[in-house]
Amino acid sequence: MTVLNSSNDLDRIRRDFPVLSQNGLVYLDNAATTQKPRCVADRLYKFYTEEYGTIHRGVYQLSQQATDFYESSRETVRGFLNARSISEVIFTKGTTEAINLVANSFGRAFLKAGDEIIISGMEHHANIVPWQQVCEATGALLRVVPLQDDGAILMSDFQKLLSDRTKLVSMVHVSNALGTVNPVSEIVKLAHGVGAKVLIDGAQAVSHVPVDVQALDCDFYVFSSHKLYGPTGVGVLYGKEDFLNRMPPYQTGGDMIESVTFEKTTFAKAPARFEAGTPAIAEVIGFAEAIRYVQTIGFDYIQKQESLLLAYATAQFEKLSGVTIIGTASEKASVLSFSIEGVHPHDIGTVMDDLGIAIRAGHHCAQPVMKRFGVAATARASFAFYNTTEEIDMLVMGVKRCQELLA
Ligand code: 7TS
């Protein structure tokens, strides 16, 4: 693995992302989606122009090769997560589909009236709404762990909510709206203590922190490729193999069966069991390329650079009057949500855009978080390892511009 340790490395890394050299672009919306390194785009192009074929069914060489690429991408993801087996890695469309899969399959098969599902007050809508739907269908109840004023989860309240009625705990690893990093190991241990299964929503985590699902011992871990420098349309559901094979299929059709007659169908084991239909073949292969790219950069470098950026941005923002940072937990990833007194977050977004700065303004698909902090929306800058302190200086200039024009 390449060791990166000088500021020249940052220049070199930025050159890997062609879009970043576009005139004047300051891209600070990495929590929504990350930019793509050239190697990922090249991999997609090569597959589509020279190697394209379907998987799992053709006897001809193109199809067999595509199958090998697709299945070796599963091995790349397995290694990335340190899962025990490739059977534990299911390709989905993304985090949202992975959570819906578990909600529909596990939820409908294993939950009954009076059972409880615990989530936290900082969940993305993707980790709220599917559970509400399951509760409606089964009579299970949704319990929500409240947040401290700094945006950290109230662990004592979590412990109080846990009981033998708790069948599932589904929590975010890193909050997209606040940046809070949750103590997921502790959450898993406590939940397992009452016999509950645990799903961790890693959509915002996998690009910032190394994840080892065996060490974590979670039952499910979900994330999206497009937030990890990979293509859109692909995500992962990690699940423990024994349990996956006890769960009923979510979608049915081709590729997920063992045998079909008009009288009866039997289903394949995981992962095929949960991959009905032709998947996003090229995108899965491009996703593996993105993971290899991230592994070459290395989490030591990523964490060093991103914590430097977060500390720098936080210090600059704390000096600004009339600006409030929302989400100040001691364990934070590189997300900076803020509001400017007297300025609507959407106007902040527009002024920033005029300066070439891409940030997100809105409720970040986390309306309950906005309600908890008494705001309708926030502006959010989110940093990746390819961002620079100069870009943060531009962001600060953008805030001052908003105040001049609008406050
Ligand atoms: N969970 C979390 C914590 C997220 O941040 C997101 C997307 C999702 C689930 C859904 O992921 P998807 O890939 O299936 O869409 N978050 C954001 C965001 O913060 N801005 O745009 C999308």
PDB file of C-alpha atoms in Angstrom, residues 91-319:
ATOM      1  CA  PHE A  91     -25.269  -5.954  -3.746  1.00  0.00           C
ATOM      2  CA  THR A  92     -28.248  -3.600  -3.603  1.00  0.00           C
ATOM      3  CA  LYS A  93     -29.072  -0.306  -5.310  1.00  0.00           C
ATOM      4  CA  GLY A  94     -27.785   1.589  -2.290  1.00  0.00           C
ATOM      5  CA  THR A  95     -28.230   2.170   1.423  1.00  0.00           C
ATOM      6  CA  THR A  96     -31.923   2.928   1.012  1.00  0.00           C
ATOM      7  CA  GLU A  97     -32.638  -0.339  -0.748  1.00  0.00           C
ATOM      8  CA  ALA A  98     -30.495  -2.292   1.719  1.00  0.00           C
ATOM      9  CA  ILE A  99     -32.513  -0.965   4.671  1.00  0.00           C
ATOM     10  CA  ASN A 100     -35.792  -1.593   2.848  1.00  0.00           C
ATOM     11  CA  LEU A 101     -34.608  -5.134   2.158  1.00  0.00           C
ATOM     12  CA  VAL A 102     -34.006  -5.841   5.847  1.00  0.00           C
ATOM     13  CA  ALA A 103     -37.187  -4.043   6.907  1.00  0.00           C
ATOM     14  CA  ASN A 104     -39.324  -6.042   4.504  1.00  0.00           C
ATOM     15  CA  SER A 105     -37.608  -9.395   4.869  1.00  0.00           C
ATOM     16  CA  PHE A 106     -36.517  -9.553   8.521  1.00  0.00           C
ATOM     17  CA  GLY A 107     -39.239  -7.179   9.667  1.00  0.00           C
ATOM     18  CA  ARG A 108     -42.163  -8.987   8.166  1.00  0.00           C
ATOM     19  CA  ALA A 109     -40.859 -12.480   9.001  1.00  0.00           C
ATOM     20  CA  PHE A 110     -39.629 -11.952  12.553  1.00  0.00           C
ATOM     21  CA  LEU A 111     -41.592  -9.057  14.064  1.00  0.00           C
ATOM     22  CA  LYS A 112     -44.994  -9.230  15.683  1.00  0.00           C
ATOM     23  CA  ALA A 113     -47.319  -6.894  17.575  1.00  0.00           C
ATOM     24  CA  GLY A 114     -45.700  -5.521  20.724  1.00  0.00           C
ATOM     25  CA  ASP A 115     -42.096  -6.085  19.546  1.00  0.00           C
ATOM     26  CA  GLU A 116     -39.915  -2.993  19.511  1.00  0.00           C
ATOM     27  CA  ILE A 117     -37.466  -1.446  17.075  1.00  0.00           C
ATOM     28  CA  ILE A 118     -35.072   1.185  18.411  1.00  0.00           C
ATOM     29  CA  ILE A 119     -33.610   3.920  16.234  1.00  0.00           C
ATOM     30  CA  SER A 120     -31.946   7.192  17.208  1.00  0.00           C
ATOM     31  CA  GLY A 121     -33.081  10.791  16.884  1.00  0.00           C
ATOM     32  CA  MET A 122     -30.410  11.480  14.258  1.00  0.00           C
ATOM     33  CA  GLU A 123     -31.485   9.009  11.575  1.00  0.00           C
ATOM     34  CA  HIS A 124     -31.748   9.767   7.870  1.00  0.00           C
ATOM     35  CA  HIS A 125     -35.300   9.237   6.568  1.00  0.00           C
ATOM     36  CA  ALA A 126     -34.007   6.017   4.943  1.00  0.00           C
ATOM     37  CA  ASN A 127     -33.578   4.579   8.439  1.00  0.00           C
ATOM     38  CA  ILE A 128     -36.917   5.845   9.771  1.00  0.00           C
ATOM     39  CA  VAL A 129     -39.622   5.398   7.160  1.00  0.00           C
ATOM     40  CA  PRO A 130     -39.033   1.688   6.307  1.00  0.00           C
ATOM     41  CA  TRP A 131     -39.360   0.854  10.033  1.00  0.00           C
ATOM     42  CA  GLN A 132     -42.524   2.920  10.362  1.00  0.00           C
ATOM     43  CA  GLN A 133     -43.974   0.936   7.468  1.00  0.00           C
ATOM     44  CA  VAL A 134     -42.966  -2.358   9.099  1.00  0.00           C
ATOM     45  CA  CYS A 135     -44.496  -1.228  12.378  1.00  0.00           C
ATOM     46  CA  GLU A 136     -47.729  -0.431  10.592  1.00  0.00           C
ATOM     47  CA  ALA A 137     -47.749  -3.850   8.944  1.00  0.00           C
ATOM     48  CA  THR A 138     -46.815  -5.897  12.027  1.00  0.00           C
ATOM     49  CA  GLY A 139     -47.980  -3.913  15.068  1.00  0.00           C
ATOM     50  CA  ALA A 140     -44.383  -3.525  16.266  1.00  0.00           C
ATOM     51  CA  LEU A 141     -43.465  -0.228  17.949  1.00  0.00           C
ATOM     52  CA  LEU A 142     -40.794   2.275  17.023  1.00  0.00           C
ATOM     53  CA  ARG A 143     -38.729   3.714  19.898  1.00  0.00           C
ATOM     54  CA  VAL A 144     -36.415   6.672  19.439  1.00  0.00           C
ATOM     55  CA  VAL A 145     -33.298   7.471  21.485  1.00  0.00           C
ATOM     56  CA  PRO A 146     -33.063  11.234  22.104  1.00  0.00           C
ATOM     57  CA  LEU A 147     -29.992  13.384  21.448  1.00  0.00           C
ATOM     58  CA  GLN A 148     -27.893  15.616  23.657  1.00  0.00           C
ATOM     59  CA  ASP A 149     -27.590  19.304  22.773  1.00  0.00           C
ATOM     60  CA  ASP A 150     -24.230  18.661  21.083  1.00  0.00           C
ATOM     61  CA  GLY A 151     -25.786  16.045  18.809  1.00  0.00           C
ATOM     62  CA  ALA A 152     -24.444  12.952  20.593  1.00  0.00           C
ATOM     63  CA  ILE A 153     -26.790  10.100  21.369  1.00  0.00           C
ATOM     64  CA  LEU A 154     -28.030   9.825  24.967  1.00  0.00           C
ATOM     65  CA  MET A 155     -26.615   6.410  25.797  1.00  0.00           C
ATOM     66  CA  SER A 156     -28.312   6.243  29.199  1.00  0.00           C
ATOM     67  CA  ASP A 157     -31.686   6.688  27.477  1.00  0.00           C
ATOM     68  CA  PHE A 158     -30.753   4.000  24.972  1.00  0.00           C
ATOM     69  CA  GLN A 159     -30.051   1.592  27.832  1.00  0.00           C
ATOM     70  CA  LYS A 160     -33.397   2.455  29.416  1.00  0.00           C
ATOM     71  CA  LEU A 161     -35.236   1.706  26.161  1.00  0.00           C
ATOM     72  CA  LEU A 162     -33.624  -1.719  25.746  1.00  0.00           C
ATOM     73  CA  SER A 163     -35.730  -4.639  26.973  1.00  0.00           C
ATOM     74  CA  ASP A 164     -36.693  -8.164  26.025  1.00  0.00           C
ATOM     75  CA  ARG A 165     -39.264  -6.570  23.699  1.00  0.00           C
ATOM     76  CA  THR A 166     -36.443  -5.040  21.624  1.00  0.00           C
ATOM     77  CA  LYS A 167     -36.010  -7.139  18.493  1.00  0.00           C
ATOM     78  CA  LEU A 168     -33.975  -4.762  16.382  1.00  0.00           C
ATOM     79  CA  VAL A 169     -31.750  -1.733  16.893  1.00  0.00           C
ATOM     80  CA  SER A 170     -31.135   0.204  13.677  1.00  0.00           C
ATOM     81  CA  MET A 171     -28.731   3.106  14.005  1.00  0.00           C
ATOM     82  CA  VAL A 172     -26.581   5.356  11.979  1.00  0.00           C
ATOM     83  CA  HIS A 173     -22.809   5.049  12.349  1.00  0.00           C
ATOM     84  CA  VAL A 174     -22.107   8.667  11.321  1.00  0.00           C
ATOM     85  CA  SER A 175     -24.884  11.271  11.114  1.00  0.00           C
ATOM     86  CA  ASN A 176     -25.222  13.018   7.761  1.00  0.00           C
ATOM     87  CA  ALA A 177     -26.817  16.120   9.305  1.00  0.00           C
ATOM     88  CA  LEU A 178     -24.613  16.562  12.392  1.00  0.00           C
ATOM     89  CA  GLY A 179     -21.433  14.590  11.731  1.00  0.00           C
ATOM     90  CA  THR A 180     -21.750  12.746  15.053  1.00  0.00           C
ATOM     91  CA  VAL A 181     -19.895   9.418  15.149  1.00  0.00           C
ATOM     92  CA  ASN A 182     -21.900   6.989  17.245  1.00  0.00           C
ATOM     93  CA  PRO A 183     -20.329   4.476  19.646  1.00  0.00           C
ATOM     94  CA  VAL A 184     -21.491   1.596  17.475  1.00  0.00           C
ATOM     95  CA  SER A 185     -19.462  -1.145  19.219  1.00  0.00           C
ATOM     96  CA  GLU A 186     -21.087  -0.281  22.514  1.00  0.00           C
ATOM     97  CA  ILE A 187     -24.517  -0.041  20.864  1.00  0.00           C
ATOM     98  CA  VAL A 188     -24.082  -3.535  19.359  1.00  0.00           C
ATOM     99  CA  LYS A 189     -22.951  -5.035  22.686  1.00  0.00           C
ATOM    100  CA  LEU A 190     -25.840  -3.508  24.624  1.00  0.00           C
ATOM    101  CA  ALA A 191     -28.412  -4.549  22.008  1.00  0.00           C
ATOM    102  CA  HIS A 192     -27.079  -8.097  21.861  1.00  0.00           C
ATOM    103  CA  GLY A 193     -27.350  -8.151  25.644  1.00  0.00           C
ATOM    104  CA  VAL A 194     -31.145  -8.190  25.292  1.00  0.00           C
ATOM    105  CA  GLY A 195     -31.063 -10.538  22.283  1.00  0.00           C
ATOM    106  CA  ALA A 196     -31.829  -7.855  19.659  1.00  0.00           C
ATOM    107  CA  LYS A 197     -30.379  -7.817  16.146  1.00  0.00           C
ATOM    108  CA  VAL A 198     -28.461  -4.713  15.087  1.00  0.00           C
ATOM    109  CA  LEU A 199     -28.343  -2.887  11.762  1.00  0.00           C
ATOM    110  CA  ILE A 200     -25.769  -0.136  11.320  1.00  0.00           C
ATOM    111  CA  ASP A 201     -26.359   2.477   8.619  1.00  0.00           C
ATOM    112  CA  GLY A 202     -22.816   3.111   7.441  1.00  0.00           C
ATOM    113  CA  ALA A 203     -23.708   5.408   4.503  1.00  0.00           C
ATOM    114  CA  GLN A 204     -21.659   8.278   5.978  1.00  0.00           C
ATOM    115  CA  ALA A 205     -19.089   6.162   7.791  1.00  0.00           C
ATOM    116  CA  VAL A 206     -17.325   3.977   5.234  1.00  0.00           C
ATOM    117  CA  SER A 207     -15.580   6.899   3.537  1.00  0.00           C
ATOM    118  CA  HIS A 208     -14.197   8.212   6.842  1.00  0.00           C
ATOM    119  CA  VAL A 209     -13.432   5.304   9.171  1.00  0.00           C
ATOM    120  CA  PRO A 210     -12.260   1.717   8.647  1.00  0.00           C
ATOM    121  CA  VAL A 211     -15.064  -0.757   9.339  1.00  0.00           C
ATOM    122  CA  ASP A 212     -14.538  -4.328  10.527  1.00  0.00           C
ATOM    123  CA  VAL A 213     -17.891  -6.074  10.726  1.00  0.00           C
ATOM    124  CA  GLN A 214     -16.483  -9.070  12.591  1.00  0.00           C
ATOM    125  CA  ALA A 215     -14.959  -6.871  15.293  1.00  0.00           C
ATOM    126  CA  LEU A 216     -18.149  -4.807  15.408  1.00  0.00           C
ATOM    127  CA  ASP A 217     -20.265  -7.974  15.497  1.00  0.00           C
ATOM    128  CA  CYS A 218     -23.279  -6.159  14.001  1.00  0.00           C
ATOM    129  CA  ASP A 219     -25.902  -8.319  12.284  1.00  0.00           C
ATOM    130  CA  PHE A 220     -26.301  -5.983   9.302  1.00  0.00           C
ATOM    131  CA  TYR A 221     -24.183  -3.154   7.909  1.00  0.00           C
ATOM    132  CA  VAL A 222     -25.329  -1.070   4.933  1.00  0.00           C
ATOM    133  CA  PHE A 223     -23.759   1.578   2.719  1.00  0.00           C
ATOM    134  CA  SER A 224     -23.733   3.129  -0.781  1.00  0.00           C
ATOM    135  CA  SER A 225     -20.989   3.099  -3.398  1.00  0.00           C
ATOM    136  CA  HIS A 226     -21.607   6.670  -4.545  1.00  0.00           C
ATOM    137  CA  LYS A 227     -20.577   8.127  -1.172  1.00  0.00           C
ATOM    138  CA  LEU A 228     -17.371   6.067  -1.324  1.00  0.00           C
ATOM    139  CA  TYR A 229     -16.001   7.475  -4.597  1.00  0.00           C
ATOM    140  CA  GLY A 230     -17.784   4.772  -6.614  1.00  0.00           C
ATOM    141  CA  PRO A 231     -20.637   4.768  -9.146  1.00  0.00           C
ATOM    142  CA  THR A 232     -24.287   5.447  -8.355  1.00  0.00           C
ATOM    143  CA  GLY A 233     -26.867   2.657  -8.346  1.00  0.00           C
ATOM    144  CA  VAL A 234     -24.892   0.252  -6.138  1.00  0.00           C
ATOM    145  CA  GLY A 235     -24.791  -0.391  -2.438  1.00  0.00           C
ATOM    146  CA  VAL A 236     -24.112  -3.167   0.004  1.00  0.00           C
ATOM    147  CA  LEU A 237     -26.026  -5.109   2.574  1.00  0.00           C
ATOM    148  CA  TYR A 238     -23.667  -7.047   4.803  1.00  0.00           C
ATOM    149  CA  GLY A 239     -25.444  -9.652   6.926  1.00  0.00           C
ATOM    150  CA  LYS A 240     -24.389 -12.672   8.967  1.00  0.00           C
ATOM    151  CA  GLU A 241     -24.667 -15.696   6.700  1.00  0.00           C
ATOM    152  CA  ASP A 242     -26.746 -18.031   8.902  1.00  0.00           C
ATOM    153  CA  PHE A 243     -29.290 -15.361   9.534  1.00  0.00           C
ATOM    154  CA  LEU A 244     -29.486 -14.193   5.917  1.00  0.00           C
ATOM    155  CA  ASN A 245     -30.404 -17.738   4.925  1.00  0.00           C
ATOM    156  CA  ARG A 246     -33.218 -17.737   7.454  1.00  0.00           C
ATOM    157  CA  MET A 247     -34.650 -14.516   6.028  1.00  0.00           C
ATOM    158  CA  PRO A 248     -37.259 -14.687   3.253  1.00  0.00           C
ATOM    159  CA  PRO A 249     -36.456 -13.070  -0.114  1.00  0.00           C
ATOM    160  CA  TYR A 250     -37.264  -9.389  -0.552  1.00  0.00           C
ATOM    161  CA  GLN A 251     -37.717  -9.335  -4.316  1.00  0.00           C
ATOM    162  CA  THR A 252     -38.304 -12.418  -6.406  1.00  0.00           C
ATOM    163  CA  GLY A 253     -37.596 -13.362 -10.008  1.00  0.00           C
ATOM    164  CA  GLY A 254     -34.557 -14.491 -11.952  1.00  0.00           C
ATOM    165  CA  ASP A 255     -31.199 -15.403 -10.432  1.00  0.00           C
ATOM    166  CA  MET A 256     -32.468 -15.843  -6.872  1.00  0.00           C
ATOM    167  CA  ILE A 257     -34.105 -19.256  -7.181  1.00  0.00           C
ATOM    168  CA  GLU A 258     -32.965 -22.824  -6.693  1.00  0.00           C
ATOM    169  CA  SER A 259     -35.834 -24.327  -8.708  1.00  0.00           C
ATOM    170  CA  VAL A 260     -39.174 -23.135 -10.059  1.00  0.00           C
ATOM    171  CA  THR A 261     -42.308 -25.059 -10.969  1.00  0.00           C
ATOM    172  CA  PHE A 262     -45.800 -23.636 -11.237  1.00  0.00           C
ATOM    173  CA  GLU A 263     -46.577 -25.334  -7.945  1.00  0.00           C
ATOM    174  CA  LYS A 264     -43.575 -24.299  -5.904  1.00  0.00           C
ATOM    175  CA  THR A 265     -40.356 -22.306  -5.952  1.00  0.00           C
ATOM    176  CA  THR A 266     -37.343 -22.867  -3.737  1.00  0.00           C
ATOM    177  CA  PHE A 267     -34.837 -20.092  -3.194  1.00  0.00           C
ATOM    178  CA  ALA A 268     -31.075 -19.886  -3.534  1.00  0.00           C
ATOM    179  CA  LYS A 269     -28.940 -19.145  -0.494  1.00  0.00           C
ATOM    180  CA  ALA A 270     -27.409 -15.708   0.125  1.00  0.00           C
ATOM    181  CA  PRO A 271     -26.155 -13.713  -1.667  1.00  0.00           C
ATOM    182  CA  ALA A 272     -28.140 -14.806  -4.789  1.00  0.00           C
ATOM    183  CA  ARG A 273     -31.269 -15.103  -2.617  1.00  0.00           C
ATOM    184  CA  PHE A 274     -31.357 -11.302  -2.348  1.00  0.00           C
ATOM    185  CA  GLU A 275     -30.149 -10.339  -5.823  1.00  0.00           C
ATOM    186  CA  ALA A 276     -33.169 -10.864  -8.059  1.00  0.00           C
ATOM    187  CA  GLY A 277     -32.814  -9.746 -11.662  1.00  0.00           C
ATOM    188  CA  THR A 278     -29.881  -8.397 -13.654  1.00  0.00           C
ATOM    189  CA  PRO A 279     -27.871  -6.197 -11.303  1.00  0.00           C
ATOM    190  CA  ALA A 280     -25.830  -3.042 -11.955  1.00  0.00           C
ATOM    191  CA  ILE A 281     -22.954  -5.115 -13.367  1.00  0.00           C
ATOM    192  CA  ALA A 282     -20.660  -2.341 -14.597  1.00  0.00           C
ATOM    193  CA  GLU A 283     -21.287  -0.220 -11.530  1.00  0.00           C
ATOM    194  CA  VAL A 284     -20.446  -3.077  -9.154  1.00  0.00           C
ATOM    195  CA  ILE A 285     -17.168  -3.564 -11.025  1.00  0.00           C
ATOM    196  CA  GLY A 286     -16.491   0.201 -10.881  1.00  0.00           C
ATOM    197  CA  PHE A 287     -17.315   0.140  -7.176  1.00  0.00           C
ATOM    198  CA  ALA A 288     -14.556  -2.410  -6.525  1.00  0.00           C
ATOM    199  CA  GLU A 289     -12.167  -0.082  -8.349  1.00  0.00           C
ATOM    200  CA  ALA A 290     -13.243   2.759  -6.009  1.00  0.00           C
ATOM    201  CA  ILE A 291     -12.585   0.585  -2.963  1.00  0.00           C
ATOM    202  CA  ARG A 292      -9.124  -0.308  -4.255  1.00  0.00           C
ATOM    203  CA  TYR A 293      -8.486   3.405  -4.795  1.00  0.00           C
ATOM    204  CA  VAL A 294      -9.539   4.234  -1.215  1.00  0.00           C
ATOM    205  CA  GLN A 295      -7.356   1.403   0.094  1.00  0.00           C
ATOM    206  CA  THR A 296      -4.393   2.838  -1.813  1.00  0.00           C
ATOM    207  CA  ILE A 297      -4.945   6.243  -0.202  1.00  0.00           C
ATOM    208  CA  GLY A 298      -5.389   4.485   3.168  1.00  0.00           C
ATOM    209  CA  PHE A 299      -7.491   5.398   6.161  1.00  0.00           C
ATOM    210  CA  ASP A 300      -4.466   6.769   8.049  1.00  0.00           C
ATOM    211  CA  TYR A 301      -4.138   9.500   5.459  1.00  0.00           C
ATOM    212  CA  ILE A 302      -7.898   9.973   5.067  1.00  0.00           C
ATOM    213  CA  GLN A 303      -8.461  10.402   8.787  1.00  0.00           C
ATOM    214  CA  LYS A 304      -5.480  12.695   9.235  1.00  0.00           C
ATOM    215  CA  GLN A 305      -6.502  14.975   6.366  1.00  0.00           C
ATOM    216  CA  GLU A 306     -10.206  15.031   7.216  1.00  0.00           C
ATOM    217  CA  SER A 307      -9.700  15.728  10.913  1.00  0.00           C
ATOM    218  CA  LEU A 308      -7.343  18.542   9.980  1.00  0.00           C
ATOM    219  CA  LEU A 309     -10.011  19.999   7.664  1.00  0.00           C
ATOM    220  CA  LEU A 310     -12.770  19.664  10.264  1.00  0.00           C
ATOM    221  CA  ALA A 311     -10.649  21.232  13.020  1.00  0.00           C
ATOM    222  CA  TYR A 312      -9.607  24.089  10.719  1.00  0.00           C
ATOM    223  CA  ALA A 313     -13.158  24.771   9.532  1.00  0.00           C
ATOM    224  CA  THR A 314     -14.580  24.575  13.063  1.00  0.00           C
ATOM    225  CA  ALA A 315     -11.970  27.027  14.379  1.00  0.00           C
ATOM    226  CA  GLN A 316     -12.692  29.470  11.513  1.00  0.00           C
ATOM    227  CA  PHE A 317     -16.465  29.224  12.009  1.00  0.00           C
ATOM    228  CA  GLU A 318     -16.195  29.723  15.773  1.00  0.00           C
ATOM    229  CA  LYS A 319     -14.583  33.103  15.079  1.00  0.00           C
TER     230      LYS A 319
END
